[in-house]
mmCIF file of C-alpha atoms and ligand atoms in Angstrom:
data_model
loop_
_atom_site.group_PDB
_atom_site.id
_atom_site.type_symbol
_atom_site.label_atom_id
_atom_site.label_comp_id
_atom_site.label_asym_id
_atom_site.label_seq_id
_atom_site.Cartn_x
_atom_site.Cartn_y
_atom_site.Cartn_z
ATOM 1 C CA MET Y 1 77.233 136.639 49.406
ATOM 2 C CA ASN Y 2 80.193 133.922 48.892
ATOM 3 C CA ALA Y 3 79.781 130.564 48.216
ATOM 4 C CA ALA Y 4 82.044 130.122 51.946
ATOM 5 C CA THR Y 5 78.853 131.224 53.805
ATOM 6 C CA ARG Y 6 76.459 129.228 52.161
ATOM 7 C CA ILE Y 7 74.520 126.117 53.725
ATOM 8 C CA PRO Y 8 73.778 122.960 52.631
ATOM 9 C CA VAL Y 9 70.575 121.600 54.145
ATOM 10 C CA THR Y 10 68.479 118.271 52.526
ATOM 11 C CA LEU Y 11 65.061 119.112 51.304
ATOM 12 C CA ILE Y 12 62.122 116.726 52.113
ATOM 13 C CA PRO Y 13 58.945 118.004 49.919
ATOM 14 C CA GLY Y 14 56.939 115.115 51.532
ATOM 15 C CA ASP Y 15 53.675 113.641 50.466
ATOM 16 C CA GLY Y 16 50.371 114.827 50.106
ATOM 17 C CA ILE Y 17 50.720 118.568 50.724
ATOM 18 C CA GLY Y 18 53.833 118.518 51.559
ATOM 19 C CA PRO Y 19 55.249 119.645 48.206
ATOM 20 C CA GLU Y 20 53.060 123.059 47.624
ATOM 21 C CA ILE Y 21 53.863 123.907 51.133
ATOM 22 C CA THR Y 22 57.393 123.494 50.591
ATOM 23 C CA ALA Y 23 56.995 125.485 47.607
ATOM 24 C CA ALA Y 24 55.602 128.600 49.589
ATOM 25 C CA THR Y 25 57.992 127.918 52.282
ATOM 26 C CA LEU Y 26 61.528 127.925 49.278
ATOM 27 C CA ALA Y 27 59.744 130.966 48.077
ATOM 28 C CA ALA Y 28 59.329 132.881 51.472
ATOM 29 C CA LEU Y 29 63.110 131.788 51.583
ATOM 30 C CA GLU Y 30 63.984 132.996 48.574
ATOM 31 C CA ALA Y 31 62.480 136.682 49.251
ATOM 32 C CA LEU Y 32 64.513 136.516 52.455
ATOM 33 C CA ASP Y 33 67.580 136.093 50.691
ATOM 34 C CA ALA Y 34 68.433 132.785 52.735
ATOM 35 C CA PRO Y 35 71.703 131.181 51.935
ATOM 36 C CA PHE Y 36 70.902 127.548 51.388
ATOM 37 C CA ASP Y 37 71.709 125.189 49.077
ATOM 38 C CA TRP Y 38 69.291 122.769 48.659
ATOM 39 C CA ASP Y 39 69.960 118.947 48.030
ATOM 40 C CA ARG Y 40 66.037 117.192 47.345
ATOM 41 C CA GLN Y 41 65.419 114.003 48.234
ATOM 42 C CA THR Y 42 62.566 111.740 48.703
ATOM 43 C CA ALA Y 43 61.130 109.727 51.339
ATOM 44 C CA GLY Y 44 57.799 108.430 52.919
ATOM 45 C CA LEU Y 45 55.189 107.244 49.750
ATOM 46 C CA GLY Y 46 57.458 109.670 47.663
ATOM 47 C CA GLY Y 47 60.402 107.289 48.156
ATOM 48 C CA VAL Y 48 58.350 104.358 48.110
ATOM 49 C CA THR Y 49 57.089 105.149 44.729
ATOM 50 C CA ALA Y 50 60.366 106.631 43.538
ATOM 51 C CA CYS Y 51 63.290 103.794 44.615
ATOM 52 C CA GLY Y 52 60.823 100.967 46.417
ATOM 53 C CA ASP Y 53 62.094 102.121 49.330
ATOM 54 C CA PRO Y 54 60.448 105.100 52.049
ATOM 55 C CA LEU Y 55 63.861 105.789 53.649
ATOM 56 C CA PRO Y 56 66.189 105.699 50.680
ATOM 57 C CA PRO Y 57 70.159 105.834 51.149
ATOM 58 C CA ALA Y 58 70.325 108.745 49.066
ATOM 59 C CA CYS Y 59 68.303 110.568 51.503
ATOM 60 C CA ILE Y 60 70.022 109.299 54.640
ATOM 61 C CA GLU Y 61 73.584 110.240 53.115
ATOM 62 C CA SER Y 62 72.567 113.460 51.803
ATOM 63 C CA ILE Y 63 71.676 114.210 55.796
ATOM 64 C CA ARG Y 64 74.869 112.560 57.117
ATOM 65 C CA ALA Y 65 76.782 115.052 55.236
ATOM 66 C CA THR Y 66 74.049 117.911 55.375
ATOM 67 C CA ARG Y 67 73.524 117.434 59.307
ATOM 68 C CA LEU Y 68 70.615 119.685 58.229
ATOM 69 C CA ALA Y 69 67.220 118.764 56.611
ATOM 70 C CA LEU Y 70 63.654 120.603 56.419
ATOM 71 C CA LYS Y 71 60.919 118.546 55.724
ATOM 72 C CA GLY Y 72 57.992 117.818 54.506
ATOM 73 C CA PRO Y 73 54.913 115.706 55.769
ATOM 74 C CA LEU Y 74 55.937 112.031 55.096
ATOM 75 C CA GLU Y 75 52.921 109.256 55.128
ATOM 76 C CA THR Y 76 53.034 106.027 57.137
ATOM 77 C CA PRO Y 77 50.273 103.057 56.267
ATOM 78 C CA ILE Y 78 47.945 103.008 59.598
ATOM 79 C CA GLY Y 79 47.794 99.603 61.162
ATOM 80 C CA GLY Y 80 50.238 97.662 58.793
ATOM 81 C CA GLY Y 81 52.728 98.195 55.978
ATOM 82 C CA TYR Y 82 56.196 99.691 56.310
ATOM 83 C CA ARG Y 83 57.528 101.311 59.349
ATOM 84 C CA SER Y 84 57.462 105.426 59.924
ATOM 85 C CA SER Y 85 60.211 106.944 58.408
ATOM 86 C CA ASN Y 86 60.046 109.663 60.651
ATOM 87 C CA VAL Y 87 60.702 107.888 63.475
ATOM 88 C CA ARG Y 88 63.109 105.960 61.462
ATOM 89 C CA LEU Y 89 65.070 109.223 60.415
ATOM 90 C CA ARG Y 90 64.739 110.087 64.426
ATOM 91 C CA GLU Y 91 66.586 106.649 65.231
ATOM 92 C CA GLU Y 92 69.177 107.075 62.443
ATOM 93 C CA PHE Y 93 70.262 110.564 63.420
ATOM 94 C CA LYS Y 94 70.033 110.339 67.507
ATOM 95 C CA LEU Y 95 66.797 113.158 67.105
ATOM 96 C CA TYR Y 96 66.530 113.094 71.121
ATOM 97 C CA ALA Y 97 64.243 116.428 71.671
ATOM 98 C CA ASN Y 98 61.734 117.316 69.511
ATOM 99 C CA LEU Y 99 61.080 121.000 70.062
ATOM 100 C CA ARG Y 100 57.398 122.102 69.630
ATOM 101 C CA PRO Y 101 56.244 125.877 70.646
ATOM 102 C CA GLY Y 102 52.915 126.893 70.423
ATOM 103 C CA LYS Y 103 52.490 130.707 69.512
ATOM 104 C CA THR Y 104 49.283 132.481 69.484
ATOM 105 C CA ILE Y 105 49.727 134.471 65.899
ATOM 106 C CA VAL Y 106 46.462 134.969 65.031
ATOM 107 C CA PRO Y 107 44.389 136.878 68.021
ATOM 108 C CA GLY Y 108 40.716 136.454 68.370
ATOM 109 C CA GLY Y 109 40.641 132.570 68.476
ATOM 110 C CA ARG Y 110 39.460 130.969 71.739
ATOM 111 C CA TYR Y 111 42.555 131.102 73.568
ATOM 112 C CA ASP Y 112 44.742 134.713 73.226
ATOM 113 C CA ASN Y 113 48.073 135.517 73.962
ATOM 114 C CA ILE Y 114 49.386 131.372 74.425
ATOM 115 C CA ASP Y 115 53.664 131.215 74.418
ATOM 116 C CA LEU Y 116 53.985 127.431 75.368
ATOM 117 C CA VAL Y 117 56.976 125.095 74.524
ATOM 118 C CA LEU Y 118 56.534 121.131 74.365
ATOM 119 C CA VAL Y 119 59.759 119.373 74.341
ATOM 120 C CA ARG Y 120 59.049 115.656 73.751
ATOM 121 C CA GLU Y 121 61.381 112.614 74.106
ATOM 122 C CA ASN Y 122 61.947 111.370 70.372
ATOM 123 C CA ASN Y 123 63.597 108.739 70.401
ATOM 124 C CA GLU Y 124 62.582 106.571 73.887
ATOM 125 C CA GLY Y 125 58.823 104.836 75.064
ATOM 126 C CA LEU Y 126 56.368 103.707 73.799
ATOM 127 C CA TYR Y 127 57.540 104.446 70.614
ATOM 128 C CA MET Y 128 60.436 101.792 69.815
ATOM 129 C CA GLY Y 129 58.348 99.285 68.304
ATOM 130 C CA TYR Y 130 58.636 96.514 70.284
ATOM 131 C CA GLU Y 131 55.602 95.333 69.505
ATOM 132 C CA HIS Y 132 53.875 91.624 68.398
ATOM 133 C CA PHE Y 133 50.550 89.827 68.154
ATOM 134 C CA ILE Y 134 50.305 86.284 69.805
ATOM 135 C CA PRO Y 135 47.200 84.338 67.478
ATOM 136 C CA ILE Y 136 45.185 82.525 69.756
ATOM 137 C CA ASP Y 137 42.904 79.689 67.731
ATOM 138 C CA ASP Y 138 42.160 81.453 64.510
ATOM 139 C CA ASP Y 139 42.621 84.939 65.142
ATOM 140 C CA PRO Y 140 46.289 85.649 64.399
ATOM 141 C CA HIS Y 141 45.841 89.240 66.200
ATOM 142 C CA ALA Y 142 43.717 87.594 69.307
ATOM 143 C CA ILE Y 143 46.580 89.428 71.614
ATOM 144 C CA GLY Y 144 48.505 92.724 70.957
ATOM 145 C CA MET Y 145 51.130 93.395 72.968
ATOM 146 C CA SER Y 146 53.848 96.677 73.145
ATOM 147 C CA THR Y 147 57.065 97.471 75.181
ATOM 148 C CA GLY Y 148 58.183 100.715 75.638
ATOM 149 C CA VAL Y 149 61.529 101.334 77.117
ATOM 150 C CA ASN Y 150 62.911 104.425 78.793
ATOM 151 C CA THR Y 151 66.871 104.684 80.076
ATOM 152 C CA ARG Y 152 68.126 106.636 82.413
ATOM 153 C CA GLN Y 153 70.541 108.047 79.973
ATOM 154 C CA GLY Y 154 67.765 109.242 77.690
ATOM 155 C CA CYS Y 155 65.932 111.112 80.132
ATOM 156 C CA ARG Y 156 68.816 112.502 81.513
ATOM 157 C CA ARG Y 157 69.395 113.884 77.941
ATOM 158 C CA ILE Y 158 65.919 115.334 77.177
ATOM 159 C CA CYS Y 159 66.040 116.569 80.740
ATOM 160 C CA ARG Y 160 69.018 118.744 80.451
ATOM 161 C CA PHE Y 161 67.589 119.818 77.531
ATOM 162 C CA ALA Y 162 64.565 121.294 78.596
ATOM 163 C CA PHE Y 163 65.741 122.976 81.406
ATOM 164 C CA ASP Y 164 69.035 124.298 79.352
ATOM 165 C CA TYR Y 165 65.964 125.203 76.843
ATOM 166 C CA ALA Y 166 64.358 127.276 79.766
ATOM 167 C CA VAL Y 167 67.490 128.865 80.869
ATOM 168 C CA LYS Y 168 68.629 130.233 77.604
ATOM 169 C CA HIS Y 169 65.299 131.635 76.567
ATOM 170 C CA GLY Y 170 64.495 133.074 79.859
ATOM 171 C CA ARG Y 171 61.719 130.895 80.624
ATOM 172 C CA LYS Y 172 60.302 130.758 84.117
ATOM 173 C CA LYS Y 173 59.052 127.480 84.848
ATOM 174 C CA VAL Y 174 59.743 123.500 83.343
ATOM 175 C CA THR Y 175 56.625 121.414 83.970
ATOM 176 C CA VAL Y 176 57.632 117.356 84.105
ATOM 177 C CA VAL Y 177 54.624 115.902 82.270
ATOM 178 C CA HIS Y 178 54.634 111.943 83.663
ATOM 179 C CA LYS Y 179 52.188 109.358 84.377
ATOM 180 C CA ALA Y 180 54.772 107.517 86.963
ATOM 181 C CA ASN Y 181 51.311 107.241 89.508
ATOM 182 C CA ILE Y 182 50.353 103.864 86.800
ATOM 183 C CA MET Y 183 53.619 103.064 84.514
ATOM 184 C CA LYS Y 184 55.712 103.238 87.649
ATOM 185 C CA ALA Y 185 59.156 102.041 86.006
ATOM 186 C CA LEU Y 186 58.629 103.460 82.028
ATOM 187 C CA THR Y 187 57.838 107.078 83.278
ATOM 188 C CA GLY Y 188 58.479 106.640 86.551
ATOM 189 C CA ILE Y 189 62.456 107.003 85.745
ATOM 190 C CA PHE Y 190 61.461 109.757 83.880
ATOM 191 C CA LEU Y 191 60.119 111.628 86.639
ATOM 192 C CA GLU Y 192 63.015 110.446 88.930
ATOM 193 C CA THR Y 193 65.548 111.434 86.420
ATOM 194 C CA ALA Y 194 64.255 114.691 86.107
ATOM 195 C CA ARG Y 195 63.953 115.521 89.704
ATOM 196 C CA GLN Y 196 67.227 114.724 90.332
ATOM 197 C CA ILE Y 197 69.156 116.663 87.530
ATOM 198 C CA HIS Y 198 66.507 119.864 88.360
ATOM 199 C CA ALA Y 199 68.107 119.242 92.655
ATOM 200 C CA ALA Y 200 71.497 118.843 91.207
ATOM 201 C CA GLU Y 201 72.155 121.394 88.302
ATOM 202 C CA TYR Y 202 69.217 123.875 88.213
ATOM 203 C CA GLN Y 203 67.733 124.434 91.304
ATOM 204 C CA ASP Y 204 68.718 128.229 91.304
ATOM 205 C CA LYS Y 205 67.861 128.467 87.414
ATOM 206 C CA VAL Y 206 64.444 127.096 86.604
ATOM 207 C CA ILE Y 207 61.475 126.304 88.596
ATOM 208 C CA MET Y 208 60.129 122.989 87.685
ATOM 209 C CA GLU Y 209 56.848 121.256 88.367
ATOM 210 C CA GLU Y 210 55.193 117.785 88.453
ATOM 211 C CA ILE Y 211 51.847 116.757 86.317
ATOM 212 C CA ILE Y 212 50.080 113.677 85.737
ATOM 213 C CA VAL Y 213 49.119 113.480 81.887
ATOM 214 C CA ASP Y 214 45.574 113.190 81.839
ATOM 215 C CA ALA Y 215 45.375 116.310 84.561
ATOM 216 C CA CYS Y 216 47.849 118.064 81.984
ATOM 217 C CA ALA Y 217 45.789 117.696 79.297
ATOM 218 C CA MET Y 218 42.606 118.631 80.838
ATOM 219 C CA LYS Y 219 44.497 122.299 82.894
ATOM 220 C CA LEU Y 220 45.851 122.983 79.160
ATOM 221 C CA VAL Y 221 42.033 123.059 78.119
ATOM 222 C CA MET Y 222 40.896 124.819 81.357
ATOM 223 C CA ASN Y 223 44.284 127.071 81.418
ATOM 224 C CA PRO Y 224 46.652 127.326 79.256
ATOM 225 C CA TRP Y 225 48.300 130.339 80.752
ATOM 226 C CA GLN Y 226 49.466 128.453 84.021
ATOM 227 C CA PHE Y 227 52.049 126.390 81.899
ATOM 228 C CA ASP Y 228 55.273 127.697 80.385
ATOM 229 C CA VAL Y 229 57.908 125.324 78.901
ATOM 230 C CA LEU Y 230 56.471 121.550 79.272
ATOM 231 C CA VAL Y 231 58.931 117.757 79.054
ATOM 232 C CA THR Y 232 57.505 114.822 78.569
ATOM 233 C CA THR Y 233 58.060 111.125 77.332
ATOM 234 C CA ASN Y 234 57.549 110.370 73.802
ATOM 235 C CA LEU Y 235 54.133 109.347 73.653
ATOM 236 C CA PHE Y 236 52.574 111.821 75.481
ATOM 237 C CA GLY Y 237 54.621 114.395 73.791
ATOM 238 C CA ASP Y 238 52.961 113.130 70.562
ATOM 239 C CA ILE Y 239 49.223 113.756 71.822
ATOM 240 C CA LEU Y 240 49.796 117.135 73.789
ATOM 241 C CA SER Y 241 51.951 118.326 71.191
ATOM 242 C CA ASP Y 242 48.866 118.393 68.843
ATOM 243 C CA GLU Y 243 46.512 119.740 71.578
ATOM 244 C CA ILE Y 244 48.728 123.063 72.283
ATOM 245 C CA ALA Y 245 48.313 123.519 68.170
ATOM 246 C CA GLY Y 246 44.654 122.986 68.968
ATOM 247 C CA LEU Y 247 45.112 126.511 71.539
ATOM 248 C CA VAL Y 248 47.146 128.079 68.465
ATOM 249 C CA GLY Y 249 44.885 128.348 65.804
ATOM 250 C CA GLY Y 250 44.987 123.805 64.232
ATOM 251 C CA LEU Y 251 47.607 122.013 63.039
ATOM 252 C CA GLY Y 252 48.516 124.645 60.253
ATOM 253 C CA MET Y 253 50.007 126.948 62.342
ATOM 254 C CA ALA Y 254 52.087 124.218 64.375
ATOM 255 C CA PRO Y 255 55.912 124.160 63.818
ATOM 256 C CA GLY Y 256 58.624 121.527 64.926
ATOM 257 C CA ALA Y 257 62.245 120.583 65.559
ATOM 258 C CA ASN Y 258 63.950 117.607 65.815
ATOM 259 C CA ILE Y 259 67.387 117.572 67.299
ATOM 260 C CA GLY Y 260 70.243 115.525 68.404
ATOM 261 C CA ALA Y 261 73.764 115.550 68.645
ATOM 262 C CA ASP Y 262 74.364 115.189 65.204
ATOM 263 C CA ALA Y 263 72.027 116.647 62.903
ATOM 264 C CA ALA Y 264 68.214 118.628 63.006
ATOM 265 C CA ILE Y 265 65.413 117.920 60.859
ATOM 266 C CA PHE Y 266 62.989 120.413 60.796
ATOM 267 C CA GLU Y 267 59.291 119.974 59.710
ATOM 268 C CA ALA Y 268 55.534 120.762 60.064
ATOM 269 C CA VAL Y 269 53.689 118.885 63.615
ATOM 270 C CA HIS Y 270 51.036 117.694 60.670
ATOM 271 C CA GLY Y 271 51.243 115.269 58.733
ATOM 272 C CA SER Y 272 50.118 114.915 54.860
ATOM 273 C CA ALA Y 273 46.326 115.946 54.599
ATOM 274 C CA PRO Y 274 45.395 113.415 52.224
ATOM 275 C CA ASP Y 275 41.754 115.270 52.402
ATOM 276 C CA LEU Y 276 43.667 118.553 51.728
ATOM 277 C CA ALA Y 277 46.139 117.568 49.164
ATOM 278 C CA GLY Y 278 46.397 118.754 44.934
ATOM 279 C CA GLN Y 279 44.159 121.083 45.663
ATOM 280 C CA GLY Y 280 46.601 124.188 46.235
ATOM 281 C CA ILE Y 281 44.373 125.584 49.868
ATOM 282 C CA ALA Y 282 46.869 123.733 52.534
ATOM 283 C CA ASN Y 283 48.186 126.878 55.409
ATOM 284 C CA PRO Y 284 51.921 126.416 54.451
ATOM 285 C CA ILE Y 285 52.799 128.548 58.044
ATOM 286 C CA ALA Y 286 53.670 125.606 59.971
ATOM 287 C CA LEU Y 287 56.510 124.676 57.621
ATOM 288 C CA MET Y 288 57.572 128.449 57.171
ATOM 289 C CA LEU Y 289 57.743 128.655 60.797
ATOM 290 C CA ALA Y 290 60.019 125.292 60.772
ATOM 291 C CA ALA Y 291 61.790 127.111 58.144
ATOM 292 C CA ALA Y 292 62.083 130.230 60.739
ATOM 293 C CA MET Y 293 63.525 127.522 63.476
ATOM 294 C CA LEU Y 294 66.187 126.501 61.190
ATOM 295 C CA LEU Y 295 67.381 130.140 60.125
ATOM 296 C CA ASP Y 296 67.113 130.240 64.241
ATOM 297 C CA HIS Y 297 69.201 127.064 64.373
ATOM 298 C CA VAL Y 298 72.366 128.182 62.154
ATOM 299 C CA GLY Y 299 72.767 131.520 63.423
ATOM 300 C CA LEU Y 300 70.425 133.286 61.085
ATOM 301 C CA GLY Y 301 68.131 135.285 63.712
ATOM 302 C CA ASP Y 302 67.667 137.815 62.037
ATOM 303 C CA LYS Y 303 65.998 136.666 59.120
ATOM 304 C CA ALA Y 304 64.202 134.280 61.187
ATOM 305 C CA THR Y 305 62.275 137.569 63.229
ATOM 306 C CA ARG Y 306 61.705 139.095 59.596
ATOM 307 C CA LEU Y 307 60.014 135.734 58.557
ATOM 308 C CA ARG Y 308 58.198 135.227 62.041
ATOM 309 C CA ARG Y 309 57.035 139.202 61.795
ATOM 310 C CA ASP Y 310 55.907 139.302 58.149
ATOM 311 C CA ILE Y 311 53.865 135.802 58.821
ATOM 312 C CA ASP Y 312 52.258 138.203 61.553
ATOM 313 C CA LEU Y 313 51.635 141.451 59.500
ATOM 314 C CA THR Y 314 49.970 139.140 56.407
ATOM 315 C CA LEU Y 315 47.751 137.556 58.451
ATOM 316 C CA ASN Y 316 46.831 140.310 60.859
ATOM 317 C CA VAL Y 317 47.284 143.815 58.790
ATOM 318 C CA ASP Y 318 46.885 142.401 55.332
ATOM 319 C CA HIS Y 319 44.276 139.611 56.390
ATOM 320 C CA VAL Y 320 45.297 137.037 53.976
ATOM 321 C CA ARG Y 321 44.558 133.857 55.506
ATOM 322 C CA THR Y 322 44.188 130.396 54.238
ATOM 323 C CA GLY Y 323 40.295 128.476 55.008
ATOM 324 C CA ASP Y 324 41.649 126.352 58.213
ATOM 325 C CA LEU Y 325 41.971 130.352 59.615
ATOM 326 C CA GLY Y 326 38.725 131.215 59.070
ATOM 327 C CA GLY Y 327 40.424 133.101 55.012
ATOM 328 C CA ASN Y 328 39.339 131.968 51.804
ATOM 329 C CA ALA Y 329 42.879 132.689 50.512
ATOM 330 C CA SER Y 330 45.079 129.775 48.775
ATOM 331 C CA THR Y 331 48.250 128.749 49.573
ATOM 332 C CA GLN Y 332 49.609 130.352 46.934
ATOM 333 C CA GLU Y 333 47.574 133.829 47.739
ATOM 334 C CA PHE Y 334 48.761 133.436 50.662
ATOM 335 C CA THR Y 335 52.753 132.843 50.141
ATOM 336 C CA ALA Y 336 52.434 135.788 47.491
ATOM 337 C CA ALA Y 337 51.066 138.410 49.991
ATOM 338 C CA LEU Y 338 54.231 137.194 52.463
ATOM 339 C CA VAL Y 339 56.921 136.998 50.022
ATOM 340 C CA ALA Y 340 55.520 141.028 49.006
ATOM 341 C CA ARG Y 341 56.181 141.610 52.592
ATOM 342 C CA LEU Y 342 59.239 139.959 52.359
ATOM 343 C CA ARG Y 343 60.326 141.921 49.475
ATOM 344 C CA ALA Y 344 59.358 145.400 51.103
ATOM 345 C CA GLY Y 345 62.025 144.483 53.358
HETATM 346 P P1 NAI N 401 47.238 115.198 59.623
HETATM 347 O O1 NAI N 401 47.901 116.396 60.231
HETATM 348 O O2 NAI N 401 47.671 114.707 57.739
HETATM 349 O O3 NAI N 401 45.436 115.812 59.092
HETATM 350 C C1 NAI N 401 44.764 116.021 60.293
HETATM 351 C C2 NAI N 401 44.216 117.121 59.956
HETATM 352 O O4 NAI N 401 43.992 118.212 60.251
HETATM 353 C C3 NAI N 401 43.475 117.007 58.991
HETATM 354 O O5 NAI N 401 41.856 117.572 58.916
HETATM 355 C C4 NAI N 401 44.249 118.204 57.995
HETATM 356 O O6 NAI N 401 42.893 118.831 56.656
HETATM 357 C C5 NAI N 401 44.620 119.284 58.523
HETATM 358 N N1 NAI N 401 45.531 119.798 58.433
HETATM 359 C C6 NAI N 401 46.675 118.918 58.391
HETATM 360 N N2 NAI N 401 47.780 120.153 57.848
HETATM 361 C C7 NAI N 401 47.280 121.124 57.629
HETATM 362 C C8 NAI N 401 47.535 122.201 57.260
HETATM 363 N N3 NAI N 401 48.951 122.553 56.715
HETATM 364 N N4 NAI N 401 46.501 123.100 56.496
HETATM 365 C C9 NAI N 401 44.957 122.875 57.026
HETATM 366 N N5 NAI N 401 44.943 121.751 57.481
HETATM 367 C C10 NAI N 401 45.995 121.125 57.573
HETATM 368 O O7 NAI N 401 47.264 113.997 60.199
HETATM 369 P P2 NAI N 401 46.207 112.363 59.149
HETATM 370 O O8 NAI N 401 45.526 112.708 58.713
HETATM 371 O O9 NAI N 401 46.231 111.608 60.838
HETATM 372 O O10 NAI N 401 47.974 112.027 58.808
HETATM 373 C C11 NAI N 401 47.914 112.424 57.481
HETATM 374 C C12 NAI N 401 49.110 111.088 57.161
HETATM 375 O O11 NAI N 401 50.169 111.561 57.263
HETATM 376 C C13 NAI N 401 49.346 109.966 57.823
HETATM 377 O O12 NAI N 401 50.131 109.272 56.810
HETATM 378 C C14 NAI N 401 50.158 110.163 58.975
HETATM 379 O O13 NAI N 401 51.010 108.845 59.094
HETATM 380 C C15 NAI N 401 51.280 111.356 58.449
HETATM 381 N N6 NAI N 401 51.825 112.195 59.432
HETATM 382 C C16 NAI N 401 53.144 112.770 59.021
HETATM 383 C C17 NAI N 401 53.494 113.372 60.150
HETATM 384 C C18 NAI N 401 55.446 113.711 59.641
HETATM 385 O O14 NAI N 401 55.450 113.550 58.417
HETATM 386 N N7 NAI N 401 55.669 114.634 60.798
HETATM 387 C C19 NAI N 401 52.755 113.742 61.011
HETATM 388 C C20 NAI N 401 51.653 113.570 61.481
HETATM 389 C C21 NAI N 401 51.130 112.076 60.286
#
């Protein structure tokens, strides 16, 4: 392969189990002969440790140059401390669409044949961080307040993304998930915009359905097969995508892509799993599936298909599985088995 066909990508191994699952994913991509040139950067707790900044300028500059990143999980302190580096990256690069597919790979679980795609609005809603406490008497946190913001432009963008995705991938239905009965402005604008865009541009191309978020959460457990593509606002999308991950074997199987006009960042849905870090037992598949989404994104769909196929064969024919999937393989043992499959072609 000549130098001109190589693709520079920013690599952020991340915190906790991040370096372990990143090493596994790089081994798989190398076995696939994927033409990526990695620019290694730190962020999250790793950024704080290395240079006192959870999102170092060098990391931002790298993504600005490559416009692509593969990212491990980044730790965020709970209740105080620095703001999430993930949220800041989404803001910095206007990564407005968070694409989270949930597909059964290991059959025989509680649910079989799941094939759902959740499209989450990634820049607005209750994640804007417009939050404050109001002190009363000697309680500095007597009142906690948060303001959510959804804009017409943001709603249009994410609804079009979801409808376009459904049409392009031959999906039948897009379900718009909202809470417009209670949050009439914040999620009302989202539902109203979805209806407008669908009526004007997609009526003949794909079915649109509406559902209130609480009913959606229940129906996903009762009968997930009734759904196809789901589109929703930021917080609801965060929660429902973890629920969908639970339908397909847990967070170790759930990849995600953050896509904007100027950049795309691929990651596992799960966090840094501090309870597993350093033990070599984390499931690397979610990040590997995110790498498959990266391969699709850069037009290397044949390699993405091979990666997904060989993950499937390693799990279901070779029966090599990590603990979260009921097996006893270490991260390295699973990776070695997968690499052997990939090298066999
Ligand atoms: P988590 O996703 O790290 O862990 C939740 C549960 O899933 C734990 O029991 C963990 O052991 C398990 N798990 C996660 N990934 C796994 C894997 N690959 N293989 C096997 N089991 C796995 O969520 P938690 O504990 O709420 O968050 C830990 C840290 O991660 C926090 O600092 C949080 O802010 C951060 N986080 C970062 C994300 C990102 O960078 N995109 C996403 C979610 C959380």
